[in-house]
Amino acid sequence: MPSAIGAHVAPAQQHPVQASLPTVEEVSAGGVVVDTSDGELRVAIIARLNRGGRLEWCLPKGHPEGRENNEEAAVREIAEETGIEGSILAPLGSIDYWFTVSGHRVHKTVHHFLLQATGGELTIENDPDQEAVDAAWVPIQELARKLSFPNERRIADLAREVLPEHL
């Protein structure tokens, strides 16, 4: 578990069968965007359907486009997937994990940032990839319980830890 800003969460172990497949490296950026306007400290999250059709709540994220750096990609992706514009307060570290799709394995690294909401309205209507099927504001103290993935729950816990330094 990360203990400081910029910490790196250790990758999951690879299954031996996956080691024989060709590997693709992917990078995404996103994070925790907090609305501090009313003192409630709510975070915008999205829901996606996994390959099995199960709903999974997660932090908004996506791939950098063109010459975007990770910070720019995080701000854009959060706005596209949630409708919420934000400004970066701090880096929250990176997570990486492996998965298999279409005959190859993917090693994905996701860079997370803590953002303060600066405008917009919660919506999934602007998601160009149509991956988000729902979006919700969740009180920050409930965020870790709502997220589907343990690695994102650790990022949520870290965001709660460092947020007071930025308010």
XYZ file of N, CA and C in Angstrom:
501
model
N 0.838 -1.168 0.000
C 0.000 0.000 0.000
C 0.891 1.241 0.000
N 0.558 2.216 -0.864
C 1.396 3.414 -0.909
C 1.275 4.178 0.398
N 2.368 4.795 0.795
C 2.340 5.546 2.037
C 2.651 7.019 1.817
N 2.964 7.387 0.593
C 3.291 8.782 0.306
C 2.905 9.114 -1.117
N 2.776 10.392 -1.387
C 2.472 10.821 -2.748
C 3.562 10.306 -3.675
N 3.126 9.821 -4.836
C 4.086 9.331 -5.822
C 4.481 7.889 -5.598
N 3.860 7.224 -4.635
C 4.205 5.828 -4.371
C 3.787 4.958 -5.540
N 4.400 3.803 -5.634
C 4.116 2.866 -6.714
C 3.575 1.588 -6.113
N 2.407 1.144 -6.565
C 1.816 -0.085 -6.078
C 2.413 -1.244 -6.862
N 2.862 -2.273 -6.184
C 3.522 -3.413 -6.827
C 2.570 -4.119 -7.785
N 3.095 -4.595 -8.917
C 2.250 -5.287 -9.892
C 1.843 -6.666 -9.392
N 0.730 -7.141 -9.935
C 0.287 -8.494 -9.630
C 1.202 -9.494 -10.336
N 1.277 -10.699 -9.778
C 2.090 -11.750 -10.390
C 1.442 -12.210 -11.690
N 2.265 -12.572 -12.662
C 1.768 -13.066 -13.940
C 1.519 -14.564 -13.857
N 0.514 -15.020 -14.544
C 0.234 -16.443 -14.666
C 1.185 -17.018 -15.711
N 1.724 -18.238 -15.519
C 2.710 -18.809 -16.461
C 2.220 -18.869 -17.908
N 0.927 -19.139 -18.132
C 0.405 -19.208 -19.502
C 0.504 -17.839 -20.171
N 0.257 -16.763 -19.414
C 0.327 -15.418 -19.979
C 1.739 -15.071 -20.428
N 2.748 -15.632 -19.782
C 4.134 -15.298 -20.105
C 4.502 -15.692 -21.532
N 3.779 -16.649 -22.136
C 4.102 -17.082 -23.487
C 3.415 -16.240 -24.564
N 2.519 -15.366 -24.193
C 1.812 -14.525 -25.155
C 2.602 -13.247 -25.419
N 2.444 -12.655 -26.619
C 3.082 -11.364 -26.879
C 2.532 -10.300 -25.922
N 3.390 -9.363 -25.540
C 3.023 -8.332 -24.565
C 2.884 -6.970 -25.231
N 1.867 -6.239 -24.820
C 1.642 -4.864 -25.250
C 1.683 -3.990 -24.000
N 2.420 -2.879 -24.070
C 2.471 -1.925 -22.964
C 1.428 -0.833 -23.217
N 0.635 -0.525 -22.193
C -0.352 0.550 -22.280
C -0.168 1.508 -21.116
N -0.459 2.774 -21.355
C -0.396 3.797 -20.317
C -1.722 4.551 -20.310
N -2.239 4.794 -19.117
C -3.431 5.613 -18.944
C -3.182 6.604 -17.814
N -4.049 7.602 -17.751
C -3.970 8.589 -16.677
C -5.388 8.973 -16.279
N -5.560 9.254 -14.996
C -6.860 9.640 -14.483
C -6.734 9.986 -13.020
N -7.814 9.761 -12.284
C -7.670 10.017 -10.871
C -8.925 10.310 -10.110
N -8.696 10.978 -8.982
C -9.712 11.298 -7.992
C -10.020 12.785 -8.107
N -11.222 13.115 -8.614
C -11.626 14.522 -8.723
C -12.644 14.805 -7.623
N -12.294 15.742 -6.742
C -13.070 16.020 -5.540
C -13.788 17.357 -5.669
N -15.080 17.336 -5.362
C -15.864 18.574 -5.289
C -15.788 19.079 -3.855
N -15.144 20.223 -3.674
C -14.980 20.794 -2.331
C -15.899 21.995 -2.117
N -16.821 22.245 -3.044
C -17.618 23.476 -3.016
C -18.585 23.571 -1.852
N -19.086 22.441 -1.341
C -20.085 22.515 -0.269
C -19.628 21.859 1.032
N -18.344 21.526 1.123
C -17.811 20.919 2.337
C -18.094 19.441 2.476
N -18.816 18.862 1.524
C -19.160 17.434 1.581
C -18.029 16.529 1.086
N -17.095 17.041 0.300
C -15.977 16.274 -0.264
C -16.468 15.012 -0.981
N -17.076 15.242 -2.133
C -17.583 14.153 -2.965
C -16.632 13.924 -4.128
N -16.550 12.662 -4.584
C -15.667 12.258 -5.680
C -16.520 11.720 -6.828
N -16.183 12.131 -8.060
C -16.891 11.641 -9.237
C -16.262 10.327 -9.695
N -17.090 9.274 -9.810
C -16.624 7.982 -10.316
C -17.552 7.530 -11.438
N -17.081 6.546 -12.189
C -17.882 6.032 -13.304
C -18.103 4.534 -13.150
N -19.119 4.042 -13.828
C -19.398 2.610 -13.891
C -19.212 2.156 -15.332
N -18.597 0.998 -15.469
C -18.413 0.356 -16.772
C -18.896 -1.074 -16.665
N -19.266 -1.643 -17.795
C -19.594 -3.066 -17.832
C -18.337 -3.825 -18.207
N -18.002 -4.860 -17.428
C -16.827 -5.663 -17.778
C -17.197 -6.639 -18.897
N -16.228 -7.425 -19.333
C -16.475 -8.355 -20.446
C -17.574 -9.364 -20.138
N -17.788 -9.629 -18.853
C -18.839 -10.552 -18.438
C -20.183 -9.878 -18.228
N -20.245 -8.566 -18.453
C -21.495 -7.827 -18.309
C -21.765 -7.332 -16.899
N -20.805 -7.492 -15.985
C -20.970 -7.035 -14.602
C -20.588 -5.563 -14.490
N -21.352 -4.814 -13.705
C -21.084 -3.400 -13.488
C -19.911 -3.241 -12.527
N -18.933 -2.423 -12.917
C -17.756 -2.160 -12.089
C -17.602 -0.653 -11.929
N -17.535 -0.195 -10.673
C -17.328 1.222 -10.386
C -15.838 1.487 -10.312
N -15.382 2.521 -11.005
C -13.947 2.794 -11.058
C -13.671 4.297 -11.178
N -12.400 4.615 -11.018
C -11.947 5.985 -11.207
C -11.865 6.263 -12.706
N -12.208 7.460 -13.145
C -12.097 7.787 -14.569
C -10.634 7.833 -15.000
N -10.385 7.309 -16.201
C -9.013 7.275 -16.729
C -9.065 6.977 -18.214
N -7.931 7.225 -18.883
C -7.838 6.906 -20.301
C -6.446 7.186 -20.823
N -6.260 6.883 -22.088
C -4.948 6.993 -22.731
C -4.624 8.437 -23.121
N -3.363 8.846 -22.934
C -2.936 10.148 -23.467
C -3.108 10.171 -24.983
N -3.451 11.328 -25.514
C -3.605 11.506 -26.956
C -2.543 12.464 -27.467
N -2.017 12.161 -28.636
C -1.028 13.036 -29.253
C 0.167 13.264 -28.347
N 0.468 14.532 -28.096
C 1.626 14.900 -27.264
C 1.244 15.201 -25.817
N 0.054 14.787 -25.402
C -0.375 15.033 -24.030
C 0.563 14.353 -23.035
N 0.830 15.039 -21.921
C 1.517 14.367 -20.819
C 0.438 13.719 -19.941
N 0.866 12.996 -18.920
C -0.094 12.273 -18.082
C -1.058 13.208 -17.358
N -0.576 14.360 -16.906
C -1.443 15.313 -16.220
C -2.533 15.830 -17.153
N -2.151 16.209 -18.366
C -3.126 16.707 -19.343
C -4.135 15.627 -19.705
N -3.657 14.406 -19.872
C -4.554 13.292 -20.198
C -5.540 13.040 -19.055
N -5.064 13.096 -17.810
C -5.939 12.865 -16.659
C -7.059 13.896 -16.614
N -6.718 15.168 -16.784
C -7.717 16.241 -16.756
C -8.739 16.040 -17.874
N -8.265 15.759 -19.090
C -9.174 15.570 -20.240
C -10.055 14.339 -20.046
N -9.450 13.217 -19.674
C -10.219 11.975 -19.526
C -11.281 12.090 -18.442
N -10.938 12.714 -17.324
C -11.931 12.898 -16.254
C -13.086 13.750 -16.763
N -12.787 14.816 -17.489
C -13.844 15.670 -18.041
C -14.706 14.908 -19.043
N -14.067 14.117 -19.920
C -14.838 13.363 -20.913
C -15.730 12.321 -20.253
N -15.194 11.586 -19.287
C -15.934 10.457 -18.724
C -16.926 10.848 -17.641
N -16.725 12.004 -16.991
C -17.628 12.397 -15.895
C -18.350 13.712 -16.149
N -17.862 14.526 -17.087
C -18.418 15.855 -17.302
C -17.848 16.893 -16.349
N -16.964 16.475 -15.441
C -16.422 17.372 -14.418
C -15.036 17.857 -14.815
N -14.874 19.168 -14.866
C -13.571 19.771 -15.134
C -12.834 19.899 -13.813
N -11.499 19.759 -13.855
C -10.753 19.841 -12.618
C -9.346 20.347 -12.835
N -8.718 20.739 -11.732
C -7.318 21.134 -11.775
C -6.545 20.234 -10.811
N -5.342 19.877 -11.219
C -4.540 18.937 -10.452
C -4.003 19.589 -9.183
N -4.171 18.868 -8.072
C -3.634 19.293 -6.784
C -2.338 18.556 -6.463
N -2.276 17.247 -6.812
C -1.101 16.436 -6.458
C -1.117 15.116 -7.221
N 0.061 14.542 -7.477
C 0.113 13.176 -8.015
C -0.214 12.194 -6.893
N -0.883 11.080 -7.242
C -1.213 10.055 -6.253
C -0.458 8.752 -6.489
N 0.388 8.729 -7.489
C 1.148 7.512 -7.754
C 0.578 6.736 -8.925
N 1.186 5.602 -9.175
C 0.834 4.771 -10.317
C 0.523 3.357 -9.858
N -0.345 2.707 -10.605
C -0.604 1.293 -10.395
C -0.343 0.600 -11.720
N 0.022 -0.670 -11.651
C 0.107 -1.421 -12.898
C -0.449 -2.809 -12.685
N -0.948 -3.370 -13.772
C -1.566 -4.686 -13.715
C -1.512 -5.322 -15.094
N -1.793 -6.605 -15.131
C -1.763 -7.389 -16.366
C -3.149 -7.927 -16.663
N -3.481 -8.018 -17.957
C -4.674 -8.738 -18.379
C -4.442 -9.273 -19.779
N -5.262 -10.231 -20.172
C -5.126 -10.859 -21.483
C -6.347 -10.534 -22.325
N -6.107 -10.164 -23.584
C -7.188 -9.854 -24.509
C -6.716 -10.154 -25.934
N -7.564 -10.739 -26.731
C -7.311 -10.970 -28.165
C -5.953 -11.605 -28.449
N -5.580 -12.626 -27.688
C -4.357 -13.362 -27.988
C -3.068 -12.682 -27.577
N -3.146 -11.614 -26.778
C -1.929 -10.998 -26.253
C -2.192 -10.549 -24.819
N -1.099 -10.352 -24.109
C -1.253 -9.856 -22.754
C -0.913 -8.373 -22.734
N -1.568 -7.663 -21.852
C -1.394 -6.222 -21.748
C -0.835 -5.906 -20.366
N 0.247 -5.147 -20.362
C 0.790 -4.611 -19.116
C 0.394 -3.146 -19.097
N -0.524 -2.805 -18.206
C -1.077 -1.452 -18.172
C -0.579 -0.715 -16.940
N -0.113 0.510 -17.145
C 0.286 1.398 -16.061
C -0.674 2.580 -16.065
N -1.241 2.877 -14.908
C -2.185 3.984 -14.777
C -1.626 4.987 -13.769
N -1.468 6.222 -14.225
C -0.972 7.313 -13.390
C -2.174 8.071 -12.837
N -2.240 8.180 -11.501
C -3.383 8.824 -10.850
C -2.993 10.158 -10.235
N -3.954 11.067 -10.263
C -3.769 12.410 -9.727
C -4.967 12.781 -8.870
N -4.730 13.654 -7.913
C -5.793 14.246 -7.112
C -6.152 15.578 -7.754
N -7.439 15.771 -8.068
C -7.902 16.997 -8.703
C -9.012 17.629 -7.885
N -9.085 18.949 -7.968
C -10.208 19.671 -7.394
C -11.149 20.025 -8.532
N -12.438 19.728 -8.358
C -13.434 20.066 -9.376
C -13.516 21.577 -9.520
N -13.522 22.043 -10.780
C -13.596 23.481 -11.050
C -14.841 23.858 -11.847
N -15.589 22.870 -12.314
C -16.792 23.167 -13.089
C -17.352 21.930 -13.744
N -18.382 22.146 -14.539
C -19.018 21.056 -15.259
C -20.187 20.465 -14.494
N -20.863 19.528 -15.155
C -21.990 18.808 -14.563
C -21.762 17.326 -14.769
N -22.105 16.528 -13.771
C -21.892 15.091 -13.835
C -22.731 14.478 -14.953
N -22.045 13.886 -15.937
C -22.710 13.247 -17.070
C -21.743 12.291 -17.759
N -22.295 11.291 -18.416
C -21.466 10.401 -19.245
C -21.677 10.684 -20.731
N -22.455 11.690 -21.038
C -22.818 11.992 -22.427
C -21.639 12.394 -23.309
N -20.543 12.880 -22.715
C -19.401 13.333 -23.517
C -18.295 12.301 -23.637
N -18.535 11.088 -23.168
C -17.535 10.021 -23.237
C -17.442 9.539 -24.682
N -16.342 9.879 -25.395
C -16.259 9.543 -26.813
C -16.199 8.036 -27.078
N -15.711 7.268 -26.118
C -15.614 5.816 -26.302
C -16.860 5.086 -25.819
N -17.787 5.825 -25.215
C -19.030 5.242 -24.691
C -18.758 4.073 -23.734
N -17.627 4.147 -22.989
C -17.298 3.083 -22.027
C -18.066 3.254 -20.723
N -18.264 4.487 -20.294
C -18.977 4.737 -19.043
C -20.471 4.533 -19.267
N -21.107 3.777 -18.368
C -22.551 3.568 -18.450
C -23.288 4.320 -17.347
N -22.528 4.838 -16.377
C -23.120 5.633 -15.307
C -22.008 6.436 -14.640
N -22.394 7.486 -13.972
C -21.459 8.298 -13.183
C -22.181 8.692 -11.907
N -21.401 8.852 -10.840
C -22.009 9.188 -9.556
C -21.046 10.009 -8.712
N -21.621 10.848 -7.850
C -20.844 11.521 -6.809
C -20.901 10.620 -5.586
N -19.742 10.340 -5.001
C -19.657 9.489 -3.818
C -18.909 10.260 -2.734
N -19.448 10.299 -1.510
C -18.695 10.942 -0.427
C -17.318 10.287 -0.290
N -16.284 11.100 -0.101
C -14.918 10.566 -0.108
C -14.719 9.479 0.955
N -15.432 9.566 2.076
C -15.271 8.543 3.097
C -15.874 7.201 2.680
N -16.730 7.177 1.659
C -17.328 5.938 1.158
C -16.669 5.453 -0.133
N -15.746 6.236 -0.669
C -15.165 5.953 -1.980
C -14.518 4.573 -2.060
N -13.672 4.227 -1.107
C -12.965 2.942 -1.163
C -13.948 1.777 -1.143
N -15.045 1.905 -0.431
C -16.040 0.811 -0.392
C -16.802 0.677 -1.707
N -16.937 1.778 -2.441
C -17.718 1.765 -3.677
C -16.915 1.238 -4.878
N -15.591 1.491 -4.885
C -14.762 1.087 -6.028
C -14.632 -0.431 -6.112
N -14.602 -0.953 -7.335
C -14.571 -2.397 -7.567
C -13.194 -3.030 -7.431
N -12.122 -2.253 -7.638
C -10.789 -2.846 -7.715
C -9.919 -2.462 -6.523
N -9.230 -3.448 -5.919
C -8.382 -3.162 -4.754
C -7.306 -2.114 -5.018
N -6.695 -2.124 -6.197
C -5.634 -1.146 -6.467
C -6.197 0.277 -6.511
N -7.419 0.452 -7.004
C -8.038 1.773 -7.003
C -8.499 2.157 -5.598
N -8.876 1.178 -4.776
C -9.227 1.478 -3.386
C -8.013 2.019 -2.640
N -6.827 1.494 -2.938
C -5.604 2.004 -2.303
C -5.336 3.452 -2.743
N -5.578 3.759 -4.018
C -5.432 5.146 -4.500
C -6.438 6.044 -3.792
N -7.666 5.572 -3.612
C -8.697 6.350 -2.914
C -8.283 6.634 -1.470
N -7.732 5.631 -0.796
C -7.268 5.824 0.580
C -6.151 6.861 0.630
N -5.250 6.801 -0.336
C -4.160 7.762 -0.388
C -4.694 9.173 -0.640
N -5.690 9.290 -1.509
C -6.295 10.602 -1.777
C -6.890 11.190 -0.495
N -7.575 10.360 0.287
C -8.142 10.833 1.564
C -7.040 11.295 2.511
N -5.909 10.584 2.496
C -4.786 10.936 3.366
C -4.188 12.302 3.029
N -3.986 12.554 1.739
C -3.270 13.765 1.339
C -4.169 14.965 1.073
N -5.473 14.746 0.915
C -6.383 15.850 0.595
C -6.317 17.000 1.595
N -6.270 16.731 2.920
C -6.228 17.869 3.870
C -5.055 18.822 3.639
N -3.952 18.321 3.081
C -2.804 19.178 2.795
C -3.077 20.180 1.676
N -4.130 19.937 0.900
C -4.410 20.744 -0.296
C -5.686 21.562 -0.194
N -6.348 21.519 0.939
C -7.600 22.283 1.087
C -7.353 23.638 1.692
